[in-house]
Short mmCIF file of C-alpha atoms in Angstrom, two decimals:
data_model
loop_
_atom_site.label_atom_id
_atom_site.label_comp_id
_atom_site.label_asym_id
_atom_site.label_seq_id
_atom_site.Cartn_x
_atom_site.Cartn_y
_atom_site.Cartn_z
CA MET A 4 0.00 0.00 0.00
CA ASN A 5 1.46 3.28 -1.00
CA ARG A 6 1.44 6.45 1.00
CA PHE A 7 -1.58 7.92 -0.83
CA SER A 8 -3.78 4.88 -0.18
CA ARG A 9 -2.82 4.91 3.50
CA ASP A 10 -3.77 8.63 3.80
CA ALA A 11 -7.09 7.96 2.09
CA ASN A 12 -7.89 5.16 4.53
CA GLN A 13 -7.08 7.40 7.46
CA THR A 14 -9.29 10.14 6.05
CA THR A 15 -12.16 7.68 5.59
CA GLU A 16 -11.87 6.47 9.14
CA GLN A 17 -11.72 9.96 10.66
CA THR A 18 -14.57 11.55 8.63
CA PRO A 19 -18.03 10.25 9.52
CA PRO A 20 -20.32 9.41 6.65
CA PHE A 21 -22.87 11.89 5.45
CA GLY A 22 -25.97 11.92 7.71
CA ALA A 23 -24.29 10.21 10.64
CA THR A 24 -24.89 11.59 14.13
CA ASP A 25 -22.03 13.08 16.02
CA THR A 26 -21.99 11.45 19.45
CA SER A 27 -19.15 13.46 20.87
CA PRO A 28 -19.83 15.18 24.22
CA SER A 29 -19.46 18.64 22.71
CA ALA A 30 -22.40 18.01 20.28
CA GLU A 31 -25.10 17.33 22.96
CA PRO A 32 -28.14 19.72 22.74
CA LEU A 33 -28.53 22.41 25.38
CA HIS A 34 -31.99 21.51 26.76
CA GLY A 35 -32.16 24.39 29.25
CA ALA A 36 -32.00 27.01 26.53
CA TRP A 37 -35.43 26.12 25.05
CA ALA A 38 -37.34 24.02 27.59
CA GLY A 39 -36.37 25.60 30.88
CA SER A 40 -33.54 24.64 33.09
CA SER A 41 -35.81 22.48 35.29
CA PRO A 42 -39.38 21.06 35.49
CA ASP A 43 -40.23 23.58 38.25
CA GLU A 44 -39.66 26.47 35.90
CA ALA A 45 -41.90 24.83 33.28
CA ARG A 46 -44.70 24.46 35.83
CA ARG A 47 -44.24 28.08 36.86
CA LEU A 48 -44.53 29.19 33.25
CA LEU A 49 -47.76 27.21 32.84
CA GLU A 50 -49.24 28.81 35.98
CA GLU A 51 -48.41 32.27 34.66
CA VAL A 52 -50.17 31.52 31.39
CA GLN A 53 -53.27 30.28 33.24
CA LEU A 54 -53.29 33.34 35.51
CA LEU A 55 -53.01 35.63 32.51
CA GLY A 56 -56.01 33.94 30.89
CA SER A 57 -58.04 34.34 34.09
CA ARG A 58 -57.21 38.04 34.26
CA MET A 59 -58.26 38.52 30.65
CA ARG A 60 -61.61 36.82 31.32
CA ASN A 61 -62.17 38.96 34.41
CA ASN A 62 -61.43 42.12 32.47
CA ARG A 63 -63.85 41.12 29.73
CA ARG A 64 -66.56 40.28 32.28
CA ARG A 65 -66.02 43.57 34.10
CA ALA A 66 -66.23 45.55 30.87
CA GLN A 67 -69.54 43.85 30.05
CA GLN A 68 -70.92 44.71 33.49
CA ILE A 69 -69.88 48.34 33.10
CA ASP A 70 -71.51 48.53 29.68
CA ARG A 71 -74.73 46.98 30.99
CA ARG A 72 -74.84 49.42 33.89
CA ALA A 73 -74.25 52.38 31.59
CA ALA A 74 -76.91 51.12 29.17
CA ALA A 75 -79.46 50.71 31.97
CA TYR A 76 -78.72 54.20 33.27
CA ALA A 77 -79.03 55.72 29.79
CA SER A 78 -82.39 54.03 29.22
CA ARG A 79 -83.69 55.14 32.61
CA LEU A 80 -82.50 58.72 32.05
CA ALA A 81 -84.19 58.78 28.64
CA ARG A 82 -87.51 57.64 30.17
CA HIS A 83 -87.37 60.28 32.90
CA THR A 84 -86.50 63.00 30.39
CA ALA A 85 -89.41 61.99 28.16
CA ARG A 86 -91.72 62.08 31.19
CA LEU A 87 -90.61 65.65 31.94
CA LEU A 88 -91.17 66.64 28.32
CA GLN A 89 -94.77 65.43 28.53
CA HIS A 90 -95.50 68.28 30.97
CA MET A 91 -93.76 70.84 28.73
CA PRO A 92 -94.08 69.48 25.18
CA ASP A 93 -93.47 72.86 23.55
CA ALA A 94 -90.43 73.84 25.61
CA ILE A 95 -88.00 72.04 23.29
CA PRO A 96 -88.20 71.95 19.46
CA ALA A 97 -89.41 68.57 18.24
CA ILE A 98 -89.78 66.73 14.95
CA ARG A 99 -92.45 64.34 13.76
CA PRO A 100 -91.99 61.31 11.50
CA VAL A 101 -93.36 61.27 8.00
CA ALA A 102 -96.89 59.92 7.77
CA GLY A 103 -96.97 56.21 7.07
CA THR A 104 -93.65 55.39 8.73
CA GLY A 105 -95.18 54.42 12.07
CA ALA A 106 -95.31 56.14 15.45
CA SER A 107 -96.82 59.23 13.84
CA THR A 108 -98.24 60.43 17.16
CA LEU A 109 -94.84 60.61 18.86
CA ARG A 110 -92.69 63.65 19.27
CA HIS A 111 -88.93 63.30 18.84
CA TYR A 112 -86.39 65.59 20.50
CA VAL A 113 -82.98 65.81 18.83
CA LEU A 114 -79.95 64.95 20.97
CA LYS A 115 -77.35 65.04 18.19
CA HIS A 116 -77.24 65.25 14.43
CA ASP A 117 -74.44 64.70 11.96
CA LEU A 118 -73.87 64.12 8.26
CA LEU A 119 -73.04 60.67 6.98
CA GLU A 120 -70.52 59.90 4.26
CA ALA A 121 -73.20 60.27 1.64
CA PRO A 122 -73.79 64.00 1.13
CA ASP A 123 -77.56 63.61 0.98
CA ARG A 124 -77.98 61.77 4.28
CA MET A 125 -78.29 63.21 7.76
CA ARG A 126 -78.39 61.12 10.93
CA LEU A 127 -80.25 62.28 14.03
CA LEU A 128 -80.15 60.76 17.50
CA VAL A 129 -83.47 61.51 19.23
CA VAL A 130 -85.33 60.67 22.41
CA SER A 131 -89.00 60.04 21.70
CA SER A 132 -91.96 60.96 23.85
CA ASP A 133 -92.40 57.28 24.71
CA GLY A 134 -88.99 57.26 26.43
CA ARG A 135 -87.10 55.33 23.75
CA LEU A 136 -83.93 56.33 21.94
CA ARG A 137 -84.13 56.26 18.15
CA ILE A 138 -81.98 57.03 15.14
CA CYS A 139 -83.50 58.90 12.22
CA THR A 140 -81.74 58.83 8.86
CA ALA A 141 -83.09 61.71 6.80
CA LEU A 142 -82.59 62.01 3.07
CA THR A 143 -82.05 65.53 1.80
CA ASP A 144 -82.45 64.69 -1.88
CA GLY A 145 -85.76 66.49 -2.17
CA LYS A 146 -87.97 63.55 -1.22
CA ARG A 147 -87.59 64.31 2.50
CA SER A 148 -87.91 60.63 3.35
CA ARG A 149 -86.86 59.41 6.79
CA LEU A 150 -85.85 56.02 8.08
CA TRP A 151 -86.40 55.28 11.78
CA ASN A 152 -84.49 52.66 13.79
CA ASP A 153 -84.28 51.90 17.49
CA TYR A 154 -81.04 52.88 19.18
CA GLU A 155 -79.40 49.78 20.65
CA VAL A 156 -77.82 50.91 23.88
CA ALA A 157 -75.83 47.70 24.26
CA ASN A 158 -74.51 47.96 20.69
CA PRO A 159 -74.39 51.64 19.71
CA PRO A 160 -73.47 52.61 16.16
CA ALA A 161 -70.16 54.22 15.33
CA GLY A 162 -70.01 57.85 16.38
CA LEU A 163 -73.08 57.60 18.63
CA GLY A 164 -71.75 55.97 21.76
CA LEU A 165 -73.17 56.26 25.25
CA SER A 166 -71.11 59.38 25.91
CA VAL A 167 -73.04 61.10 23.11
CA VAL A 168 -76.33 59.96 24.65
CA PHE A 169 -75.39 61.26 28.10
CA GLU A 170 -74.19 64.58 26.68
CA GLY A 171 -77.36 65.04 24.62
CA LEU A 172 -79.71 64.16 27.47
CA SER A 173 -77.82 66.46 29.84
CA SER A 174 -78.11 69.34 27.38
CA LEU A 175 -81.82 68.64 26.99
CA ILE A 176 -82.33 68.66 30.76
CA VAL A 177 -80.50 72.01 31.01
CA GLN A 178 -82.89 73.45 28.40
CA LEU A 179 -85.85 72.09 30.34
CA GLU A 180 -84.53 73.63 33.55
CA SER A 181 -84.23 77.01 31.83
CA ALA A 182 -87.79 76.70 30.48
CA VAL A 183 -89.12 75.80 33.93
CA GLY A 184 -87.34 78.82 35.43
CA LYS A 185 -88.95 81.13 32.86
CA THR A 186 -92.37 79.62 33.57
CA GLU A 187 -91.91 80.12 37.31
CA GLN A 188 -90.95 83.76 36.76
CA GLN A 189 -94.00 84.29 34.56
CA SER A 190 -96.21 82.72 37.24
CA ASP A 191 -94.74 85.01 39.90
CA ASP A 192 -95.30 88.08 37.73
CA HIS A 193 -98.87 87.00 37.00
CA ALA A 194 -99.54 86.45 40.70
CA LEU A 195 -98.29 89.98 41.47
CA ASP A 196 -100.56 91.42 38.78
CA VAL A 197 -103.58 89.54 40.12
CA ASP A 198 -102.82 90.63 43.70
CA GLY A 199 -102.63 94.24 42.52
CA LEU A 200 -105.99 93.99 40.74
CA ILE A 201 -107.60 92.44 43.80
CA ALA A 202 -106.16 95.14 46.07
CA ASP A 203 -107.47 97.90 43.77
CA SER A 204 -110.92 96.32 43.65
CA GLU A 205 -111.08 95.95 47.43
CA ALA A 206 -109.99 99.56 47.88
CA LYS A 207 -112.72 100.78 45.52
CA LEU A 208 -115.37 98.64 47.22
CA SER A 209 -114.25 99.79 50.65
CA LYS A 210 -114.39 103.43 49.56
CA ALA A 211 -117.86 103.00 48.08
CA GLY A 212 -119.10 101.21 51.17
CA SER A 213 -117.84 103.96 53.49
CA ARG A 214 -120.31 106.40 51.93
CA LEU A 215 -123.17 104.03 52.71
CA SER A 216 -123.66 103.52 56.42
CA PRO A 217 -124.75 99.94 57.20
CA VAL A 218 -127.14 101.15 59.96
CA ASP A 219 -128.79 104.15 58.32
CA PRO A 220 -132.28 103.35 57.03
CA LEU A 221 -132.62 103.46 53.29
CA PRO A 222 -135.76 104.52 51.40
CA ASP A 223 -136.54 100.99 50.28
CA ASP A 224 -135.68 99.27 53.57
CA ASP A 225 -139.27 98.09 53.96
CA ASN A 226 -139.12 96.36 50.61
CA ASP A 227 -135.80 94.70 51.32
CA ASP A 228 -136.20 90.97 50.91
CA TRP A 229 -133.27 90.28 53.21
CA HIS A 230 -134.05 89.89 56.90
CA SER A 231 -132.07 92.00 59.30
CA ASN A 232 -130.55 88.95 60.93
CA ASP A 233 -129.44 87.37 57.68
CA VAL A 234 -125.78 87.24 56.80
CA MET A 235 -124.73 88.50 53.40
CA PRO A 236 -122.69 86.07 51.31
CA PRO A 237 -118.92 86.52 51.62
CA GLU A 238 -118.58 87.83 48.11
CA GLY A 239 -121.28 90.47 48.68
CA ASP A 240 -124.71 90.76 47.14
CA LEU A 241 -124.86 93.22 44.27
CA LYS A 242 -128.40 92.29 43.21
CA SER A 243 -129.76 95.69 44.14
CA HIS A 244 -130.06 98.65 41.83
CA GLY A 245 -126.67 100.31 41.84
CA PHE A 246 -125.67 100.91 45.48
CA GLU A 247 -129.18 101.55 46.76
CA HIS A 248 -128.97 98.63 49.15
CA ARG A 249 -126.34 98.46 51.83
CA ILE A 250 -123.20 96.46 51.02
CA SER A 251 -121.84 94.00 53.54
CA PHE A 252 -119.09 91.38 53.19
CA GLY A 253 -119.84 88.73 55.75
CA GLY A 254 -121.14 91.20 58.34
CA MET A 255 -124.45 91.07 60.23
CA ARG A 256 -126.75 94.02 60.47
CA GLU A 257 -127.04 93.68 64.21
CA SER A 258 -127.79 97.34 64.89
CA ALA A 259 -130.86 97.23 62.67
CA ALA A 260 -132.13 93.96 64.10
CA PRO A 261 -134.11 95.36 67.14
CA ALA A 262 -135.97 97.96 65.09
CA ALA A 263 -136.81 95.46 62.42
CA SER A 264 -138.04 92.87 64.91
CA ALA A 265 -140.31 95.43 66.57
CA THR A 266 -142.05 96.49 63.38
CA THR A 267 -141.94 93.31 61.33
CA PRO A 268 -144.41 90.54 62.17
CA ALA A 269 -143.08 87.12 62.93
CA SER A 270 -142.63 84.89 59.93
CA PRO A 271 -141.74 81.20 59.65
CA ALA A 272 -138.07 80.36 59.78
CA ARG A 273 -136.28 80.35 56.47
CA GLY A 274 -132.88 79.22 55.30
CA ARG A 275 -129.83 81.36 55.54
CA PHE A 276 -130.00 82.70 52.01
CA GLN A 277 -133.53 81.66 51.19
CA ARG A 278 -135.92 84.44 50.28
#
């Protein structure tokens, strides 16, 4: 065997065949780099993953509860606002649906309006007089047609979230409060006017009555249908001709009673205001 064949044999023995596995100690895989250095760390990693999933579920459940609470509050606030508007239906501008689209007897109060992507469409968020939230899509193409849909509080459309509902209802309540304040002021002014008229009338009646003594005999006293012991009605009796008869507001003609009883024969008892 020559030198070249001996070198080839040595090279064949030292070089492993293609695809053979190197079993030398330096070629062993490093398990800790990809599977954890120990089983305890693997269990810890699994617990962290499970805890993270539990936290995510809790957050989702909490968000749903918050949304449900907000939706319930918005619905309740809308009902109360509609109930207030029933007492003052003309305090806030309202719109009515087109005939034939249903709910034609309801009044709708605008909370927010905006333009959609289409230039001929306008969207209005309203609270109706029945306490429900609705969305009106109005076409401005000359036909003036309107499409009405219920507002889903749990699933609001884009751009009309619950914050928009709360803001619109709050603004509506502020307008109602202002209208109520104006009505109260008008009532106070009207009460002052009525009190002034009543005071003037009482002053005139008192002045007219002072010129007519309640005890002085009048020319037609004998023909007076009222008995001397009768009480005049509280509002006065103006049945006589002008002021010929004496005027009395709840008073009794006690001073004239003895003279009348001495000259007038006894008559059967009659009612208080019976003639």
